[in-house]
PDB file of C-alpha atoms in Angstrom:
ATOM      1  CA  MET A  10       2.503  -8.853  22.261  1.00  0.00           C
ATOM      2  CA  LYS A  11       4.853  -5.640  22.360  1.00  0.00           C
ATOM      3  CA  VAL A  12       4.339  -3.776  18.807  1.00  0.00           C
ATOM      4  CA  GLY A  13       6.292  -1.083  17.254  1.00  0.00           C
ATOM      5  CA  ILE A  14       4.922   0.836  14.485  1.00  0.00           C
ATOM      6  CA  ALA A  15       6.961   3.222  12.316  1.00  0.00           C
ATOM      7  CA  GLY A  16       4.737   5.975  10.824  1.00  0.00           C
ATOM      8  CA  ILE A  17       1.180   6.599  12.250  1.00  0.00           C
ATOM      9  CA  GLY A  18      -0.637   8.290   9.164  1.00  0.00           C
ATOM     10  CA  LEU A  19      -3.689   6.445   7.674  1.00  0.00           C
ATOM     11  CA  ILE A  20      -1.988   3.310   7.471  1.00  0.00           C
ATOM     12  CA  GLY A  21       0.046   3.446  10.623  1.00  0.00           C
ATOM     13  CA  SER A  22      -2.631   4.725  13.204  1.00  0.00           C
ATOM     14  CA  SER A  23      -5.293   1.931  11.837  1.00  0.00           C
ATOM     15  CA  LEU A  24      -2.668  -0.674  12.563  1.00  0.00           C
ATOM     16  CA  ALA A  25      -2.180   1.184  16.127  1.00  0.00           C
ATOM     17  CA  ARG A  26      -5.543   1.240  16.863  1.00  0.00           C
ATOM     18  CA  ALA A  27      -6.105  -3.089  15.659  1.00  0.00           C
ATOM     19  CA  TYR A  28      -3.476  -3.987  18.046  1.00  0.00           C
ATOM     20  CA  LYS A  29      -4.551  -1.526  20.838  1.00  0.00           C
ATOM     21  CA  GLN A  30      -7.962  -2.564  20.513  1.00  0.00           C
ATOM     22  CA  ALA A  31      -6.725  -6.297  20.815  1.00  0.00           C
ATOM     23  CA  GLY A  32      -5.067  -5.942  24.232  1.00  0.00           C
ATOM     24  CA  HIS A  33      -1.292  -4.983  22.753  1.00  0.00           C
ATOM     25  CA  GLU A  34       1.130  -2.750  23.798  1.00  0.00           C
ATOM     26  CA  VAL A  35       1.902  -0.381  21.088  1.00  0.00           C
ATOM     27  CA  PHE A  36       4.791   2.205  20.814  1.00  0.00           C
ATOM     28  CA  VAL A  37       5.148   4.351  17.599  1.00  0.00           C
ATOM     29  CA  HIS A  38       7.581   6.642  16.100  1.00  0.00           C
ATOM     30  CA  ASP A  39       6.912   9.665  13.953  1.00  0.00           C
ATOM     31  CA  ILE A  40       8.760  12.228  12.045  1.00  0.00           C
ATOM     32  CA  ASP A  41       5.985  14.810  13.738  1.00  0.00           C
ATOM     33  CA  THR A  42       6.624  14.110  17.521  1.00  0.00           C
ATOM     34  CA  SER A  43       3.710  15.780  18.322  1.00  0.00           C
ATOM     35  CA  ILE A  44       1.307  13.141  16.629  1.00  0.00           C
ATOM     36  CA  VAL A  45       3.465  10.469  18.652  1.00  0.00           C
ATOM     37  CA  GLN A  46       2.150  12.403  21.977  1.00  0.00           C
ATOM     38  CA  TYR A  47      -1.482  12.773  20.509  1.00  0.00           C
ATOM     39  CA  SER A  48      -1.678   9.018  19.761  1.00  0.00           C
ATOM     40  CA  ILE A  49      -0.395   8.257  23.502  1.00  0.00           C
ATOM     41  CA  LEU A  50      -2.523  11.012  25.195  1.00  0.00           C
ATOM     42  CA  ALA A  51      -5.534   9.724  22.694  1.00  0.00           C
ATOM     43  CA  GLY A  52      -4.997   5.916  23.854  1.00  0.00           C
ATOM     44  CA  VAL A  53      -3.653   5.180  20.453  1.00  0.00           C
ATOM     45  CA  SER A  54      -0.483   4.092  21.571  1.00  0.00           C
ATOM     46  CA  ASN A  55       1.649   3.215  25.077  1.00  0.00           C
ATOM     47  CA  GLY A  56       4.752   5.070  24.195  1.00  0.00           C
ATOM     48  CA  THR A  57       7.355   6.233  22.229  1.00  0.00           C
ATOM     49  CA  LEU A  58       9.429   3.931  19.758  1.00  0.00           C
ATOM     50  CA  ASP A  59      13.044   4.336  20.229  1.00  0.00           C
ATOM     51  CA  GLU A  60      16.222   2.579  21.194  1.00  0.00           C
ATOM     52  CA  THR A  61      14.751   1.680  24.099  1.00  0.00           C
ATOM     53  CA  THR A  62      11.495   0.225  23.519  1.00  0.00           C
ATOM     54  CA  LEU A  63      12.856  -0.781  20.017  1.00  0.00           C
ATOM     55  CA  PRO A  64      14.598  -4.356  21.924  1.00  0.00           C
ATOM     56  CA  GLU A  65      11.281  -5.498  23.384  1.00  0.00           C
ATOM     57  CA  CYS A  66       9.319  -5.033  20.412  1.00  0.00           C
ATOM     58  CA  GLU A  67       8.501  -8.646  19.010  1.00  0.00           C
ATOM     59  CA  LEU A  68       6.978  -7.141  15.977  1.00  0.00           C
ATOM     60  CA  LEU A  69       7.745  -4.124  14.194  1.00  0.00           C
ATOM     61  CA  LEU A  70       5.507  -2.672  11.469  1.00  0.00           C
ATOM     62  CA  LEU A  71       6.837   0.019   8.897  1.00  0.00           C
ATOM     63  CA  ALA A  72       4.095   1.932   7.763  1.00  0.00           C
ATOM     64  CA  ILE A  73       6.139   5.129   5.803  1.00  0.00           C
ATOM     65  CA  HIS A  74       6.991   5.921   2.435  1.00  0.00           C
ATOM     66  CA  PRO A  75       9.246   3.175   0.691  1.00  0.00           C
ATOM     67  CA  THR A  76      13.290   5.353   1.160  1.00  0.00           C
ATOM     68  CA  ALA A  77      12.189   6.250   4.526  1.00  0.00           C
ATOM     69  CA  SER A  78      11.152   2.704   5.559  1.00  0.00           C
ATOM     70  CA  GLU A  79      14.385   1.517   4.208  1.00  0.00           C
ATOM     71  CA  ALA A  80      16.174   4.873   6.035  1.00  0.00           C
ATOM     72  CA  TYR A  81      14.380   3.680   9.246  1.00  0.00           C
ATOM     73  CA  LEU A  82      15.097  -0.139   9.157  1.00  0.00           C
ATOM     74  CA  ARG A  83      18.872   0.653   8.215  1.00  0.00           C
ATOM     75  CA  THR A  84      18.896   2.639  11.594  1.00  0.00           C
ATOM     76  CA  ALA A  85      16.703   0.219  13.909  1.00  0.00           C
ATOM     77  CA  ALA A  86      18.029  -2.676  12.892  1.00  0.00           C
ATOM     78  CA  PRO A  87      20.834  -2.805  15.299  1.00  0.00           C
ATOM     79  CA  PHE A  88      18.440  -2.641  18.440  1.00  0.00           C
ATOM     80  CA  LEU A  89      16.133  -5.547  17.446  1.00  0.00           C
ATOM     81  CA  SER A  90      15.960  -9.081  19.063  1.00  0.00           C
ATOM     82  CA  LYS A  91      16.726 -11.885  16.812  1.00  0.00           C
ATOM     83  CA  GLU A  92      13.277 -12.794  17.726  1.00  0.00           C
ATOM     84  CA  ALA A  93      11.768  -9.821  16.041  1.00  0.00           C
ATOM     85  CA  LEU A  94       9.420 -10.126  13.206  1.00  0.00           C
ATOM     86  CA  VAL A  95       9.559  -6.892  10.858  1.00  0.00           C
ATOM     87  CA  ILE A  96       6.554  -6.447   8.123  1.00  0.00           C
ATOM     88  CA  ASP A  97       6.687  -3.158   5.878  1.00  0.00           C
ATOM     89  CA  CYS A  98       3.558  -1.834   4.277  1.00  0.00           C
ATOM     90  CA  CYS A  99       4.890  -0.124   1.596  1.00  0.00           C
ATOM     91  CA  GLY A 100       3.355   0.308  -1.788  1.00  0.00           C
ATOM     92  CA  THR A 101       6.470  -1.212  -4.047  1.00  0.00           C
ATOM     93  CA  LYS A 102       8.308  -4.402  -2.755  1.00  0.00           C
ATOM     94  CA  ARG A 103      11.652  -4.690  -4.802  1.00  0.00           C
ATOM     95  CA  ALA A 104      13.514  -2.134  -2.855  1.00  0.00           C
ATOM     96  CA  ILE A 105      12.441  -2.362   0.152  1.00  0.00           C
ATOM     97  CA  CYS A 106      12.678  -6.250   0.337  1.00  0.00           C
ATOM     98  CA  GLU A 107      16.132  -6.341  -1.317  1.00  0.00           C
ATOM     99  CA  ILE A 108      17.403  -4.293   1.785  1.00  0.00           C
ATOM    100  CA  GLY A 109      15.010  -5.836   4.507  1.00  0.00           C
ATOM    101  CA  PHE A 110      16.280  -9.151   3.396  1.00  0.00           C
ATOM    102  CA  ALA A 111      19.982  -8.244   3.639  1.00  0.00           C
ATOM    103  CA  LEU A 112      19.413  -6.539   6.944  1.00  0.00           C
ATOM    104  CA  ALA A 113      17.794  -9.510   8.399  1.00  0.00           C
ATOM    105  CA  LYS A 114      20.574 -11.708   7.735  1.00  0.00           C
ATOM    106  CA  GLU A 115      23.005  -9.509   8.891  1.00  0.00           C
ATOM    107  CA  TYR A 116      21.557  -8.887  12.347  1.00  0.00           C
ATOM    108  CA  GLY A 117      19.426 -12.328  12.661  1.00  0.00           C
ATOM    109  CA  PHE A 118      15.687 -10.950  12.855  1.00  0.00           C
ATOM    110  CA  THR A 119      12.840 -12.298  10.606  1.00  0.00           C
ATOM    111  CA  TYR A 120      12.120  -9.987   7.595  1.00  0.00           C
ATOM    112  CA  ILE A 121       8.835 -10.003   5.215  1.00  0.00           C
ATOM    113  CA  GLY A 122       7.536  -7.677   2.842  1.00  0.00           C
ATOM    114  CA  GLY A 123       4.036  -6.686   3.116  1.00  0.00           C
ATOM    115  CA  HIS A 124       1.425  -4.369   1.187  1.00  0.00           C
ATOM    116  CA  PRO A 125      -2.147  -4.344   3.407  1.00  0.00           C
ATOM    117  CA  MET A 126      -4.497  -4.007   0.172  1.00  0.00           C
ATOM    118  CA  ALA A 127      -6.543  -1.338   2.119  1.00  0.00           C
ATOM    119  CA  GLY A 128      -7.307   2.638   2.538  1.00  0.00           C
ATOM    120  CA  THR A 129      -9.191   5.510   2.227  1.00  0.00           C
ATOM    121  CA  GLN A 130      -9.239   8.563  -0.221  1.00  0.00           C
ATOM    122  CA  PHE A 131      -8.392  10.387   2.998  1.00  0.00           C
ATOM    123  CA  SER A 132      -4.954  10.400   4.749  1.00  0.00           C
ATOM    124  CA  GLY A 133      -3.597  11.293   7.991  1.00  0.00           C
ATOM    125  CA  PHE A 134      -3.702  10.001  11.654  1.00  0.00           C
ATOM    126  CA  LYS A 135      -7.196  11.351  12.792  1.00  0.00           C
ATOM    127  CA  ASN A 136      -8.654   9.361   9.523  1.00  0.00           C
ATOM    128  CA  GLY A 137      -7.365   5.734  10.752  1.00  0.00           C
ATOM    129  CA  ARG A 138      -9.544   3.129  12.377  1.00  0.00           C
ATOM    130  CA  ALA A 139      -9.210  -0.253  13.830  1.00  0.00           C
ATOM    131  CA  ASN A 140     -11.304  -1.710  11.268  1.00  0.00           C
ATOM    132  CA  MET A 141      -9.621  -0.722   8.156  1.00  0.00           C
ATOM    133  CA  PHE A 142      -8.174  -4.144   7.384  1.00  0.00           C
ATOM    134  CA  GLU A 143     -10.878  -6.184   8.407  1.00  0.00           C
ATOM    135  CA  GLY A 144     -11.604  -8.695   5.188  1.00  0.00           C
ATOM    136  CA  ALA A 145      -9.132  -6.968   3.084  1.00  0.00           C
ATOM    137  CA  SER A 146      -6.275  -9.072   1.485  1.00  0.00           C
ATOM    138  CA  MET A 147      -2.400  -8.633   2.766  1.00  0.00           C
ATOM    139  CA  VAL A 148       0.038  -9.644  -0.103  1.00  0.00           C
ATOM    140  CA  LEU A 149       3.381 -11.051   1.874  1.00  0.00           C
ATOM    141  CA  VAL A 150       6.690 -11.456   0.247  1.00  0.00           C
ATOM    142  CA  PRO A 151       8.374 -13.576   2.377  1.00  0.00           C
ATOM    143  CA  PRO A 152      12.164 -14.582   1.766  1.00  0.00           C
ATOM    144  CA  ALA A 153      12.711 -17.660  -0.197  1.00  0.00           C
ATOM    145  CA  HIS A 154      12.284 -21.065   1.252  1.00  0.00           C
ATOM    146  CA  THR A 155      10.155 -19.829   4.325  1.00  0.00           C
ATOM    147  CA  GLY A 156       8.864 -22.257   6.159  1.00  0.00           C
ATOM    148  CA  ALA A 157       5.364 -23.138   7.023  1.00  0.00           C
ATOM    149  CA  GLN A 158       6.071 -22.514  10.785  1.00  0.00           C
ATOM    150  CA  THR A 159       7.111 -18.843   9.873  1.00  0.00           C
ATOM    151  CA  LEU A 160       4.096 -18.468   7.861  1.00  0.00           C
ATOM    152  CA  GLN A 161       1.974 -19.507  10.389  1.00  0.00           C
ATOM    153  CA  ARG A 162       3.531 -17.104  12.811  1.00  0.00           C
ATOM    154  CA  ILE A 163       2.942 -14.319  10.452  1.00  0.00           C
ATOM    155  CA  LYS A 164      -1.032 -15.046  10.463  1.00  0.00           C
ATOM    156  CA  ASP A 165      -0.668 -15.308  13.930  1.00  0.00           C
ATOM    157  CA  VAL A 166       0.360 -12.010  14.587  1.00  0.00           C
ATOM    158  CA  LEU A 167      -1.306  -9.946  11.827  1.00  0.00           C
ATOM    159  CA  ALA A 168      -4.923 -11.592  13.567  1.00  0.00           C
ATOM    160  CA  PRO A 169      -5.482  -8.556  15.129  1.00  0.00           C
ATOM    161  CA  CYS A 170      -5.695  -6.801  11.770  1.00  0.00           C
ATOM    162  CA  GLY A 171      -8.486  -8.821  10.600  1.00  0.00           C
ATOM    163  CA  PHE A 172      -7.507  -9.463   6.872  1.00  0.00           C
ATOM    164  CA  GLY A 173      -9.407 -11.748   5.230  1.00  0.00           C
ATOM    165  CA  HIS A 174      -6.602 -13.061   2.970  1.00  0.00           C
ATOM    166  CA  LEU A 175      -3.144 -13.680   2.788  1.00  0.00           C
ATOM    167  CA  SER A 176      -1.641 -13.624  -0.762  1.00  0.00           C
ATOM    168  CA  ILE A 177       2.326 -14.786  -1.129  1.00  0.00           C
ATOM    169  CA  THR A 178       4.289 -13.803  -3.988  1.00  0.00           C
ATOM    170  CA  THR A 179       7.464 -12.688  -4.899  1.00  0.00           C
ATOM    171  CA  ALA A 180       8.695  -8.810  -5.007  1.00  0.00           C
ATOM    172  CA  GLU A 181       8.954  -8.849  -8.856  1.00  0.00           C
ATOM    173  CA  ASN A 182       5.453  -9.997  -9.469  1.00  0.00           C
ATOM    174  CA  HIS A 183       4.015  -8.110  -6.643  1.00  0.00           C
ATOM    175  CA  ASP A 184       5.150  -4.799  -8.236  1.00  0.00           C
ATOM    176  CA  ARG A 185       3.986  -5.675 -11.749  1.00  0.00           C
ATOM    177  CA  ILE A 186       0.480  -6.480 -10.854  1.00  0.00           C
ATOM    178  CA  ILE A 187       0.162  -3.480  -8.371  1.00  0.00           C
ATOM    179  CA  ALA A 188       0.948  -1.128 -11.258  1.00  0.00           C
ATOM    180  CA  PHE A 189      -1.940  -2.212 -12.813  1.00  0.00           C
ATOM    181  CA  THR A 190      -4.419  -2.600  -9.649  1.00  0.00           C
ATOM    182  CA  SER A 191      -3.499   0.326  -8.106  1.00  0.00           C
ATOM    183  CA  GLN A 192      -0.840   2.563  -9.529  1.00  0.00           C
ATOM    184  CA  LEU A 193      -2.378   2.875 -13.095  1.00  0.00           C
ATOM    185  CA  ALA A 194      -5.774   3.324 -11.421  1.00  0.00           C
ATOM    186  CA  HIS A 195      -4.571   6.421  -9.278  1.00  0.00           C
ATOM    187  CA  VAL A 196      -2.609   8.251 -12.472  1.00  0.00           C
ATOM    188  CA  VAL A 197      -5.948   7.696 -14.646  1.00  0.00           C
ATOM    189  CA  SER A 198      -8.383   9.109 -11.870  1.00  0.00           C
ATOM    190  CA  ASN A 199      -5.706  12.015 -11.407  1.00  0.00           C
ATOM    191  CA  ALA A 200      -5.568  12.413 -15.131  1.00  0.00           C
ATOM    192  CA  TYR A 201      -9.212  12.388 -15.713  1.00  0.00           C
ATOM    193  CA  VAL A 202      -9.987  15.482 -13.340  1.00  0.00           C
ATOM    194  CA  LYS A 203      -7.902  17.517 -15.332  1.00  0.00           C
ATOM    195  CA  SER A 204     -10.362  17.896 -17.977  1.00  0.00           C
ATOM    196  CA  PRO A 205     -11.767  21.460 -18.526  1.00  0.00           C
ATOM    197  CA  THR A 206     -15.349  20.005 -18.187  1.00  0.00           C
ATOM    198  CA  ALA A 207     -14.752  18.506 -14.716  1.00  0.00           C
ATOM    199  CA  ARG A 208     -15.356  22.107 -13.354  1.00  0.00           C
ATOM    200  CA  ASP A 209     -19.168  21.680 -14.768  1.00  0.00           C
ATOM    201  CA  HIS A 210     -19.878  18.675 -13.302  1.00  0.00           C
ATOM    202  CA  HIS A 211     -22.167  19.441 -10.497  1.00  0.00           C
ATOM    203  CA  GLY A 212     -25.575  18.438 -11.326  1.00  0.00           C
ATOM    204  CA  PHE A 213     -24.634  16.518 -13.821  1.00  0.00           C
ATOM    205  CA  SER A 214     -22.233  13.496 -12.043  1.00  0.00           C
ATOM    206  CA  ALA A 215     -23.407  10.214 -10.194  1.00  0.00           C
ATOM    207  CA  GLY A 216     -21.665   7.036  -9.204  1.00  0.00           C
ATOM    208  CA  SER A 217     -19.353   6.935 -12.450  1.00  0.00           C
ATOM    209  CA  TYR A 218     -18.000   9.941 -11.935  1.00  0.00           C
ATOM    210  CA  GLN A 219     -17.451   9.278  -8.292  1.00  0.00           C
ATOM    211  CA  ASP A 220     -15.823   6.032  -8.661  1.00  0.00           C
ATOM    212  CA  LEU A 221     -13.269   7.377 -11.303  1.00  0.00           C
ATOM    213  CA  THR A 222     -12.706  10.300  -9.175  1.00  0.00           C
ATOM    214  CA  ARG A 223     -12.105   8.789  -5.708  1.00  0.00           C
ATOM    215  CA  VAL A 224      -8.307   8.718  -5.622  1.00  0.00           C
ATOM    216  CA  ALA A 225      -7.807  11.815  -8.152  1.00  0.00           C
ATOM    217  CA  ALA A 226      -6.695  13.835  -4.563  1.00  0.00           C
ATOM    218  CA  LEU A 227      -3.608  11.667  -3.628  1.00  0.00           C
ATOM    219  CA  ASN A 228      -0.613  12.527  -1.442  1.00  0.00           C
ATOM    220  CA  GLN A 229       1.862  13.648  -4.612  1.00  0.00           C
ATOM    221  CA  ASN A 230       5.299  13.161  -2.673  1.00  0.00           C
ATOM    222  CA  MET A 231       4.192   9.339  -1.437  1.00  0.00           C
ATOM    223  CA  TRP A 232       2.702   8.753  -5.293  1.00  0.00           C
ATOM    224  CA  ALA A 233       5.548   9.979  -7.189  1.00  0.00           C
ATOM    225  CA  GLN A 234       8.201   8.042  -5.043  1.00  0.00           C
ATOM    226  CA  LEU A 235       5.835   4.607  -5.924  1.00  0.00           C
ATOM    227  CA  PHE A 236       5.256   5.527  -9.298  1.00  0.00           C
ATOM    228  CA  LEU A 237       9.123   6.100  -9.957  1.00  0.00           C
ATOM    229  CA  GLU A 238       9.825   3.025  -7.904  1.00  0.00           C
ATOM    230  CA  ASN A 239       8.178   1.049 -10.156  1.00  0.00           C
ATOM    231  CA  ARG A 240       8.009   3.112 -13.302  1.00  0.00           C
ATOM    232  CA  ASP A 241       8.931   0.140 -15.598  1.00  0.00           C
ATOM    233  CA  ASN A 242       5.834  -1.822 -14.874  1.00  0.00           C
ATOM    234  CA  LEU A 243       3.956   1.459 -14.456  1.00  0.00           C
ATOM    235  CA  VAL A 244       5.106   2.780 -18.049  1.00  0.00           C
ATOM    236  CA  GLN A 245       4.073  -0.876 -19.503  1.00  0.00           C
ATOM    237  CA  GLU A 246       0.712  -0.477 -18.226  1.00  0.00           C
ATOM    238  CA  LEU A 247       0.347   3.210 -19.482  1.00  0.00           C
ATOM    239  CA  ASP A 248       1.404   2.069 -23.111  1.00  0.00           C
ATOM    240  CA  TRP A 249      -1.189  -0.601 -22.967  1.00  0.00           C
ATOM    241  CA  LEU A 250      -3.700   1.934 -21.799  1.00  0.00           C
ATOM    242  CA  ILE A 251      -3.048   4.656 -24.257  1.00  0.00           C
ATOM    243  CA  GLY A 252      -3.192   2.259 -27.212  1.00  0.00           C
ATOM    244  CA  ASN A 253      -6.677   1.175 -26.000  1.00  0.00           C
ATOM    245  CA  LEU A 254      -8.038   4.588 -25.811  1.00  0.00           C
ATOM    246  CA  ALA A 255      -6.108   5.657 -29.176  1.00  0.00           C
ATOM    247  CA  ASN A 256      -8.277   2.762 -30.659  1.00  0.00           C
ATOM    248  CA  VAL A 257     -11.483   4.012 -29.366  1.00  0.00           C
ATOM    249  CA  ARG A 258     -10.737   7.623 -30.279  1.00  0.00           C
ATOM    250  CA  ASP A 259      -9.867   6.942 -33.710  1.00  0.00           C
ATOM    251  CA  ALA A 260     -13.033   4.785 -34.291  1.00  0.00           C
ATOM    252  CA  LEU A 261     -14.851   7.853 -33.033  1.00  0.00           C
ATOM    253  CA  ALA A 262     -12.977  10.210 -35.349  1.00  0.00           C
ATOM    254  CA  ALA A 263     -13.816   8.060 -38.408  1.00  0.00           C
ATOM    255  CA  ASN A 264     -17.503   7.530 -37.168  1.00  0.00           C
ATOM    256  CA  ASP A 265     -17.089   3.632 -37.371  1.00  0.00           C
ATOM    257  CA  GLU A 266     -19.999   2.442 -35.106  1.00  0.00           C
ATOM    258  CA  ALA A 267     -19.480  -1.311 -35.665  1.00  0.00           C
ATOM    259  CA  ARG A 268     -15.799  -0.779 -34.498  1.00  0.00           C
ATOM    260  CA  VAL A 269     -16.838   1.171 -31.321  1.00  0.00           C
ATOM    261  CA  ARG A 270     -19.526  -1.579 -30.858  1.00  0.00           C
ATOM    262  CA  ASP A 271     -16.720  -4.310 -31.220  1.00  0.00           C
ATOM    263  CA  LEU A 272     -14.453  -2.495 -28.395  1.00  0.00           C
ATOM    264  CA  MET A 273     -16.995  -1.704 -26.171  1.00  0.00           C
ATOM    265  CA  ALA A 274     -17.764  -5.448 -26.510  1.00  0.00           C
ATOM    266  CA  GLU A 275     -14.362  -6.697 -25.995  1.00  0.00           C
ATOM    267  CA  GLY A 276     -14.274  -4.924 -22.650  1.00  0.00           C
ATOM    268  CA  THR A 277     -17.236  -5.993 -21.525  1.00  0.00           C
ATOM    269  CA  ALA A 278     -16.463  -9.894 -22.215  1.00  0.00           C
ATOM    270  CA  LEU A 279     -13.012  -9.231 -20.154  1.00  0.00           C
ATOM    271  CA  LYS A 280     -14.700  -7.582 -17.527  1.00  0.00           C
ATOM    272  CA  ARG A 281     -16.893 -10.438 -17.055  1.00  0.00           C
ATOM    273  CA  GLU A 282     -14.211 -13.129 -17.661  1.00  0.00           C
ATOM    274  CA  ILE A 283     -12.320 -11.431 -14.848  1.00  0.00           C
ATOM    275  CA  ASP A 284     -14.905 -11.569 -12.515  1.00  0.00           C
ATOM    276  CA  GLY A 285     -15.999 -14.854 -13.042  1.00  0.00           C
TER     277      GLY A 285
END
């Protein structure tokens, strides 16, 4: 299979490595052309993804920021084969899926929204690895009335990545849930380290600190775009969080031990219920 990958940062280079390791031909595109050339020399890809190789690709993966993915897909669409399968890997789904579905209808290829639920706090080509997605979940947003044959095809072409589970949903539901499971966590982690006390943590921090600050250092350009694209859902999650924090703050200020215990017990009970 010939695979095209637009964007070879952390996610894109991990995808490239996974498909190359599985014996497929991989062609890559990136605004940093030196990284493209390095990927070829390093054996991560076979060549450049361009107007010549795009029509040959059976699978095209978009591993760049949402607005960049939208722009790239508009440019690439006329060159894609009608047999091509296109899957984006963007962190929000409503805008890119609307454009992807429309272009697929216009040019005849198959488009599926996607979001691999894997990654690290590090970024860039050098941090990609072939086993990045092993056991991870891949969220898919297919067009309405997608048949079993197409879903099986998606499962087959994604097999080299080693995903442990494929979740099917709508773009709206994806963005609602991801605001809580991913975006809010990044906002909280980034805000947490802004405490003046953070500079004094050495020698006083352990697992709790490491867990809460793991994603504090982020790619501000990408995450600002993701936050704004999903601002309605993220603002709602922030409102709920701020309300819950205010409840604890007020109970502490009032020296209300019973209220503090009750609030902590509520969270403990919910965590156990959620985790089964």
